[in-house]
Short mmCIF file of C-alpha atoms and ligand atoms in Angstrom, two decimals:
data_model
loop_
_atom_site.label_atom_id
_atom_site.label_comp_id
_atom_site.label_asym_id
_atom_site.label_seq_id
_atom_site.Cartn_x
_atom_site.Cartn_y
_atom_site.Cartn_z
CA UNK A 1 0.00 0.00 0.00
CA UNK A 2 2.74 2.36 1.03
CA UNK A 3 4.67 1.43 -2.14
CA UNK A 4 1.62 2.08 -4.34
CA UNK A 5 1.16 5.44 -2.65
CA UNK A 6 4.83 6.29 -3.25
CA UNK A 7 4.54 5.35 -6.94
CA UNK A 8 1.42 7.47 -7.32
CA UNK A 9 3.27 10.31 -5.63
CA UNK A 10 6.21 9.90 -8.03
CA UNK A 11 3.87 9.79 -11.04
CA UNK A 12 2.24 13.01 -9.84
CA UNK A 13 5.60 14.72 -9.40
CA UNK A 14 6.66 13.54 -12.89
CA UNK A 15 3.43 14.80 -14.43
CA UNK A 16 4.14 18.21 -12.93
CA UNK A 17 7.88 18.32 -13.46
CA UNK A 18 8.36 16.77 -16.89
CA UNK A 19 6.44 19.37 -18.89
CA UNK A 20 8.16 22.02 -16.78
CA UNK A 21 11.54 20.46 -17.60
CA UNK A 22 10.69 20.38 -21.30
CA UNK A 23 9.56 24.01 -21.16
CA UNK A 24 12.71 25.03 -19.31
CA UNK A 25 14.89 23.22 -21.83
CA UNK A 26 13.05 24.96 -24.65
CA UNK A 27 13.23 28.34 -22.91
CA UNK A 28 16.98 28.05 -22.43
CA UNK A 29 17.66 27.20 -26.05
CA UNK A 30 20.50 29.26 -27.54
CA UNK A 31 19.56 32.55 -29.14
CA UNK A 32 19.66 33.16 -32.87
CA UNK A 33 21.19 36.56 -33.64
CA UNK A 34 20.59 37.76 -37.19
CA UNK A 35 24.01 39.11 -38.14
CA UNK A 36 23.44 42.44 -39.94
CA UNK A 37 19.87 41.11 -40.53
CA UNK A 38 19.16 38.24 -42.89
CA UNK A 39 22.31 39.34 -44.68
CA UNK A 40 22.73 36.04 -46.51
CA UNK A 41 19.72 37.04 -48.61
CA UNK A 42 19.51 40.85 -48.73
CA UNK A 43 22.15 43.61 -48.47
CA UNK A 44 23.43 43.87 -44.90
CA UNK A 45 21.89 46.38 -42.50
CA UNK A 46 19.10 47.42 -44.85
CA UNK A 47 15.57 47.52 -43.44
CA UNK A 48 14.36 44.75 -45.80
CA UNK A 49 17.15 42.52 -44.42
CA UNK A 50 15.93 43.29 -40.90
CA UNK A 51 12.28 42.66 -41.77
CA UNK A 52 13.27 39.32 -43.31
CA UNK A 53 15.23 38.36 -40.18
CA UNK A 54 12.16 39.19 -38.10
CA UNK A 55 9.96 37.04 -40.33
CA UNK A 56 12.48 34.20 -40.03
CA UNK A 57 12.10 34.23 -36.25
CA UNK A 58 15.47 35.60 -35.16
CA UNK A 59 15.56 36.11 -31.39
CA UNK A 60 17.81 39.15 -31.77
CA UNK A 61 18.64 41.34 -34.76
CA UNK A 62 22.08 42.95 -34.91
CA UNK A 63 22.77 46.65 -35.47
CA UNK A 64 26.34 47.83 -36.09
CA UNK A 65 26.30 51.56 -35.41
CA UNK A 66 28.41 54.54 -36.49
CA UNK A 67 27.68 58.28 -36.30
CA UNK A 68 26.99 60.84 -39.01
CA UNK A 69 28.63 64.28 -39.00
CA UNK A 70 25.59 65.57 -37.11
CA UNK A 71 25.99 62.86 -34.46
CA UNK A 72 23.08 60.63 -35.51
CA UNK A 73 23.54 56.87 -34.99
CA UNK A 74 23.11 55.05 -38.31
CA UNK A 75 23.19 51.31 -38.90
CA UNK A 76 26.33 50.60 -40.87
CA UNK A 77 29.09 48.05 -40.35
CA UNK A 78 32.06 50.18 -41.38
CA UNK A 79 33.13 53.68 -40.38
CA UNK A 80 33.52 54.00 -44.17
CA UNK A 81 30.70 54.16 -46.70
CA UNK A 82 32.47 52.91 -49.81
CA UNK A 83 32.07 49.11 -49.52
CA UNK A 84 28.30 49.11 -49.06
CA UNK A 85 26.97 52.29 -50.75
CA UNK A 86 27.33 54.27 -53.98
CA UNK A 87 29.06 57.18 -52.17
CA UNK A 88 32.04 57.21 -54.57
CA UNK A 89 29.82 57.98 -57.57
CA UNK A 90 27.48 60.35 -55.69
CA UNK A 91 30.18 62.38 -53.89
CA UNK A 92 33.41 61.67 -55.80
CA UNK A 93 35.39 64.55 -54.24
CA UNK A 94 34.58 63.75 -50.59
CA UNK A 95 37.15 61.01 -49.91
CA UNK A 96 39.88 61.62 -47.35
CA UNK A 97 43.58 61.42 -48.27
CA UNK A 98 43.48 57.64 -47.80
CA UNK A 99 40.85 57.37 -50.54
CA UNK A 100 38.09 56.29 -48.12
CA UNK A 101 34.70 57.93 -47.58
CA UNK A 102 34.00 58.28 -43.85
CA UNK A 103 30.39 58.29 -42.62
CA UNK A 104 31.34 60.92 -40.06
CA UNK A 105 32.16 63.38 -42.87
CA UNK A 106 28.57 63.24 -44.17
CA UNK A 107 25.34 64.68 -42.79
CA UNK A 108 22.39 62.42 -42.15
CA UNK A 109 20.62 64.00 -45.12
CA UNK A 110 23.56 63.12 -47.39
CA UNK A 111 23.75 59.56 -46.07
CA UNK A 112 20.01 59.14 -46.55
CA UNK A 113 20.48 60.01 -50.23
CA UNK A 114 22.92 57.12 -50.85
CA UNK A 115 21.96 53.74 -52.24
CA UNK A 116 22.99 50.87 -50.01
CA UNK A 117 24.10 47.71 -51.77
CA UNK A 118 25.57 44.25 -51.33
CA UNK A 119 29.10 44.45 -49.90
CA UNK A 120 31.96 44.83 -52.40
CA UNK A 121 35.59 43.91 -51.81
CA UNK A 122 38.52 46.22 -52.56
CA UNK A 123 38.56 44.67 -56.08
CA UNK A 124 35.04 46.00 -56.68
CA UNK A 125 33.59 42.47 -56.79
CA UNK A 126 30.87 41.11 -54.50
CA UNK A 127 32.37 39.54 -51.36
CA UNK A 128 29.68 36.83 -51.49
CA UNK A 129 28.82 36.34 -55.19
CA UNK A 130 25.95 33.94 -54.43
CA UNK A 131 24.04 36.54 -52.43
CA UNK A 132 21.84 39.47 -53.51
CA UNK A 133 23.19 40.89 -56.79
CA UNK A 134 25.60 43.78 -56.27
CA UNK A 135 24.60 47.26 -57.56
CA UNK A 136 20.96 46.13 -57.59
CA UNK A 137 17.94 47.36 -55.65
CA UNK A 138 16.85 50.58 -54.05
CA UNK A 139 18.06 50.27 -50.47
CA UNK A 140 19.03 52.97 -47.93
CA UNK A 141 21.18 53.27 -44.82
CA UNK A 142 18.72 53.41 -41.89
CA UNK A 143 19.15 55.34 -38.65
CA UNK A 144 19.17 53.30 -35.43
CA UNK A 145 15.88 54.98 -34.48
CA UNK A 146 14.24 53.96 -37.77
CA UNK A 147 15.39 50.39 -37.33
CA UNK A 148 14.05 50.19 -33.77
CA UNK A 149 10.70 51.52 -35.04
CA UNK A 150 10.64 48.78 -37.67
CA UNK A 151 11.46 45.99 -35.22
CA UNK A 152 9.07 47.17 -32.51
CA UNK A 153 6.34 47.69 -35.12
CA UNK A 154 6.81 44.14 -36.41
CA UNK A 155 6.84 42.88 -32.82
CA UNK A 156 3.46 44.53 -32.37
CA UNK A 157 1.89 43.27 -35.58
CA UNK A 158 3.42 39.78 -35.30
CA UNK A 159 2.95 39.44 -31.54
CA UNK A 160 6.61 38.80 -30.88
CA UNK A 161 9.39 40.18 -28.70
CA UNK A 162 12.56 40.55 -30.74
CA UNK A 163 15.80 41.77 -29.24
CA UNK A 164 18.28 44.40 -30.39
CA UNK A 165 21.97 43.47 -30.43
CA UNK A 166 23.81 46.75 -30.93
CA UNK A 167 27.53 47.04 -31.65
CA UNK A 168 29.32 50.33 -31.09
CA UNK A 169 31.75 50.62 -33.97
CA UNK A 170 34.99 52.60 -33.80
CA UNK A 171 34.46 54.20 -30.37
CA UNK A 172 38.01 55.54 -30.18
CA UNK A 173 37.80 56.80 -33.77
CA UNK A 174 34.56 58.63 -32.91
CA UNK A 175 36.13 60.13 -29.79
CA UNK A 176 39.04 61.45 -31.87
CA UNK A 177 36.41 63.06 -34.12
CA UNK A 178 34.83 64.72 -31.07
CA UNK A 179 31.85 62.34 -30.81
CA UNK A 180 30.70 60.03 -28.01
CA UNK A 181 29.06 57.07 -29.72
CA UNK A 182 28.11 55.27 -26.48
CA UNK A 183 26.20 58.30 -25.23
CA UNK A 184 24.44 58.83 -28.57
CA UNK A 185 23.30 55.20 -28.72
CA UNK A 186 21.94 55.29 -25.16
CA UNK A 187 20.03 58.48 -26.03
CA UNK A 188 18.28 56.71 -28.90
CA UNK A 189 17.48 53.72 -26.70
CA UNK A 190 16.01 56.07 -24.07
CA UNK A 191 13.96 57.92 -26.69
CA UNK A 192 12.54 54.59 -27.91
CA UNK A 193 11.93 53.19 -24.43
CA UNK A 194 14.55 50.45 -24.67
CA UNK A 195 17.19 51.76 -22.25
CA UNK A 196 16.12 49.41 -19.40
CA UNK A 197 14.92 46.39 -21.37
CA UNK A 198 17.64 44.13 -20.03
CA UNK A 199 16.18 40.98 -21.58
CA UNK A 200 15.74 42.56 -24.98
CA UNK A 201 18.92 44.55 -25.67
CA UNK A 202 22.60 43.60 -25.74
CA UNK A 203 25.37 46.14 -26.25
CA UNK A 204 28.57 44.78 -27.79
CA UNK A 205 31.99 46.27 -28.51
CA UNK A 206 35.55 45.18 -29.26
CA UNK A 207 36.84 47.98 -27.04
CA UNK A 208 36.98 47.08 -23.34
CA UNK A 209 37.37 50.73 -22.29
CA UNK A 210 34.04 51.58 -23.96
CA UNK A 211 32.30 48.69 -22.20
CA UNK A 212 33.72 49.83 -18.83
CA UNK A 213 32.54 53.37 -19.64
CA UNK A 214 29.04 52.07 -20.41
CA UNK A 215 28.92 50.02 -17.21
CA UNK A 216 30.64 52.29 -14.69
CA UNK A 217 30.21 55.85 -15.98
CA UNK A 218 27.01 55.77 -18.02
CA UNK A 219 25.67 53.06 -15.65
CA UNK A 220 23.61 51.23 -18.22
CA UNK A 221 21.80 48.18 -16.80
CA UNK A 222 21.85 46.55 -20.25
CA UNK A 223 23.92 43.36 -20.67
CA UNK A 224 27.33 44.01 -22.24
CA UNK A 225 29.25 41.70 -24.55
CA UNK A 226 33.02 41.88 -24.94
CA UNK A 227 33.81 41.03 -28.55
CA UNK A 228 37.06 39.22 -29.18
CA UNK A 229 38.79 39.78 -32.51
CA UNK A 230 41.86 38.47 -34.24
CA UNK A 231 44.59 41.07 -33.63
CA UNK A 232 45.33 41.14 -37.37
CA UNK A 233 41.94 42.70 -38.17
CA UNK A 234 42.85 46.08 -36.70
CA UNK A 235 39.64 46.59 -34.71
CA UNK A 236 39.40 49.93 -32.87
CA UNK A 237 40.58 48.79 -29.42
CA UNK A 238 43.81 48.62 -27.43
CA UNK A 239 42.75 45.44 -25.63
CA UNK A 240 44.96 42.34 -25.72
CA UNK A 241 42.74 39.70 -27.38
CA UNK A 242 45.06 36.82 -26.46
CA UNK A 243 44.84 37.82 -22.77
CA UNK A 244 41.03 38.04 -22.97
CA UNK A 245 40.93 34.35 -23.84
CA UNK A 246 42.78 33.30 -20.67
CA UNK A 247 41.34 32.60 -17.23
CA UNK A 248 42.82 35.85 -15.89
CA UNK A 249 41.52 37.82 -18.86
CA UNK A 250 38.01 36.43 -18.44
CA UNK A 251 38.14 37.23 -14.70
CA UNK A 252 38.62 40.84 -15.81
CA UNK A 253 35.84 40.69 -18.40
CA UNK A 254 33.42 39.35 -15.78
CA UNK A 255 33.91 42.58 -13.80
CA UNK A 256 32.26 44.75 -16.44
CA UNK A 257 30.54 42.48 -19.00
CA UNK A 258 27.94 39.73 -19.11
CA UNK A 259 29.34 37.72 -21.94
CA UNK A 260 31.82 37.38 -24.75
CA UNK A 261 31.45 37.39 -28.51
CA UNK A 262 34.43 35.45 -29.86
CA UNK A 263 35.27 34.64 -33.46
CA UNK A 264 34.11 31.05 -34.01
CA UNK A 265 37.66 30.03 -34.98
CA UNK A 266 38.80 30.96 -31.47
CA UNK A 267 36.67 27.99 -30.32
CA UNK A 268 36.96 25.57 -33.24
CA UNK A 269 40.68 25.29 -34.00
CA UNK A 270 40.57 22.74 -36.84
CA UNK A 271 40.99 18.96 -36.81
CA UNK A 272 43.49 16.77 -34.98
CA UNK A 273 45.46 13.95 -36.61
CA UNK A 274 42.55 11.54 -36.22
CA UNK A 275 40.11 14.00 -37.76
CA UNK A 276 38.38 14.98 -34.52
CA UNK A 277 37.50 18.67 -33.99
CA UNK A 278 40.09 20.54 -31.95
CA UNK A 279 38.34 22.84 -29.48
CA UNK A 280 39.74 25.57 -27.26
CA UNK A 281 38.73 25.85 -23.59
CA UNK A 282 37.35 29.37 -24.10
CA UNK A 283 33.68 28.40 -23.67
CA UNK A 284 34.33 26.41 -20.48
CA UNK A 285 36.44 29.23 -19.03
CA UNK A 286 33.76 31.81 -19.83
CA UNK A 287 30.90 29.68 -18.49
CA UNK A 288 32.82 29.05 -15.28
CA UNK A 289 32.73 32.82 -14.74
CA UNK A 290 29.04 33.15 -15.53
CA UNK A 291 29.74 34.74 -18.92
CA UNK A 292 27.47 33.99 -21.88
CA UNK A 293 29.16 33.01 -25.14
CA UNK A 294 27.82 34.25 -28.50
CA UNK A 295 30.33 33.47 -31.25
CA UNK A 296 30.30 34.97 -34.77
CA UNK A 297 29.80 34.55 -37.72
CA UNK A 298 27.97 31.45 -38.97
CA UNK A 299 27.72 31.51 -42.77
CA UNK A 300 26.49 28.61 -44.87
CA UNK A 301 28.43 30.02 -47.84
CA UNK A 302 31.75 30.46 -45.98
CA UNK A 303 32.36 27.39 -43.83
CA UNK A 304 35.52 27.04 -41.72
CA UNK A 305 38.09 24.59 -43.01
CA UNK A 306 37.33 21.00 -42.04
CA UNK A 307 33.56 21.57 -41.62
CA UNK A 308 31.58 19.77 -44.29
CA UNK A 309 28.19 21.46 -43.97
CA UNK A 310 26.33 24.24 -42.19
CA UNK A 311 24.35 21.65 -40.24
CA UNK A 312 27.61 20.08 -39.06
CA UNK A 313 28.85 23.52 -37.98
CA UNK A 314 25.65 24.23 -36.04
CA UNK A 315 25.73 20.76 -34.51
CA UNK A 316 29.31 21.25 -33.34
CA UNK A 317 28.66 24.60 -31.66
CA UNK A 318 25.12 24.08 -30.39
CA UNK A 319 25.11 20.40 -29.42
CA UNK A 320 28.74 19.66 -28.65
CA UNK A 321 30.38 22.92 -27.54
CA UNK A 322 27.20 24.38 -26.00
CA UNK A 323 27.29 28.08 -26.83
CA UNK A 324 24.48 30.36 -25.60
CA UNK A 325 23.72 31.88 -28.98
CA UNK A 326 25.32 32.66 -32.29
CA UNK A 327 25.53 35.35 -34.93
CA UNK A 328 24.46 34.12 -38.33
CA UNK A 329 23.81 35.59 -41.77
CA UNK A 330 21.24 32.78 -42.21
CA UNK A 331 18.85 33.04 -39.25
CA UNK A 332 16.30 30.78 -40.98
CA UNK A 333 18.74 27.86 -41.04
CA UNK A 334 19.74 28.27 -37.40
CA UNK A 335 16.09 28.66 -36.38
CA UNK A 336 15.19 25.49 -38.28
CA UNK A 337 18.07 23.58 -36.68
CA UNK A 338 17.03 24.66 -33.18
CA UNK A 339 13.36 23.99 -33.88
CA UNK A 340 14.22 20.39 -34.71
CA UNK A 341 16.12 20.19 -31.45
CA UNK A 342 13.21 21.68 -29.49
CA UNK A 343 10.78 19.14 -30.97
CA UNK A 344 13.23 16.36 -30.16
CA UNK A 345 13.50 17.53 -26.55
CA UNK A 346 9.74 17.89 -26.13
CA UNK A 347 9.25 14.30 -27.30
CA UNK A 348 11.74 12.97 -24.75
O1 G3P B 401 29.42 41.72 -33.57
C1 G3P B 401 29.67 40.39 -33.78
C2 G3P B 401 30.27 40.32 -35.09
O2 G3P B 401 29.38 41.00 -35.92
C3 G3P B 401 31.60 41.00 -35.07
O3 G3P B 401 32.08 41.10 -36.31
O4 G3P B 401 32.86 42.57 -38.03
O5 G3P B 401 30.71 41.40 -38.32
O6 G3P B 401 30.89 43.29 -36.73
P1 G3P B 401 31.60 42.14 -37.38
CA1 CA B 402 28.90 43.31 -35.48
#
């Protein structure tokens, strides 16, 4: 009798706890961050690319931000305009001595008049030839405020809650130009009512000093992500990226940030002699310090060496390494992969 009672009790607990466990597993699934929007399909950082990412079910949509001459945050990956707009034909005499066209030398009105396009390399050819045709379409460079309006409007009409994942580009460059990009971005977030939405906004930067400034001086409550670059890329930061990947470096990061955004090849290091993936201990070190890990950039048309398919890449990072989210140009594929995993878990 007592045993039967105990079994009934256990069955009752299971009936209560199992759905809860399934829900918790689903709720803690890694986040899909649409890198520059659905940029595998439409020119990066254009509003159509952001609308498409929203429709594809991205959890967060990324905004890289730089300032115009009049101090307005616009959504643009580079501090230059030449790789992703027609600035060179529209304003041929406005390049600096290095031949580059800097967004900060142009007013918002001028930048609004440019056509945004698929990214071109220094040879004038499309960086990703299989993507949206270069020099085609009638796209514009949006302001951060316009993009937030689009995302929050779609959230309203589609009954969703999509996050912003904002990167402050070239903070030291902007400071040298007399502009405070961190302050300007927080002003826009305040104006749009997002400045305290801690579950819906991440701020990311390669520059540790800017993240400390955001946390300690500007006192934002928003979660901060320390991006980790390859030193050869020349990102606008004096931080030592090799140190950031050590236990001592991550101890430091945990004082001002909530997570890290490493390059995926700082986690996947290639294959060993027997063909097994070689993995760094970066994720374990970060998790041990309570830091989230959101690596970049997952592209089905630019796989790392030794990875045979996009599914294999997602499987490695999501099922084997266990990252907390990832930046991808193909949010539909990551969403689909995770959806399959969610259904699998729910059936367990
Ligand atoms: O912000 C994460 C990732 O986007 C960093 O690389 O150069 O694409 O901004 P990038
Ligand atoms: Ca970025």
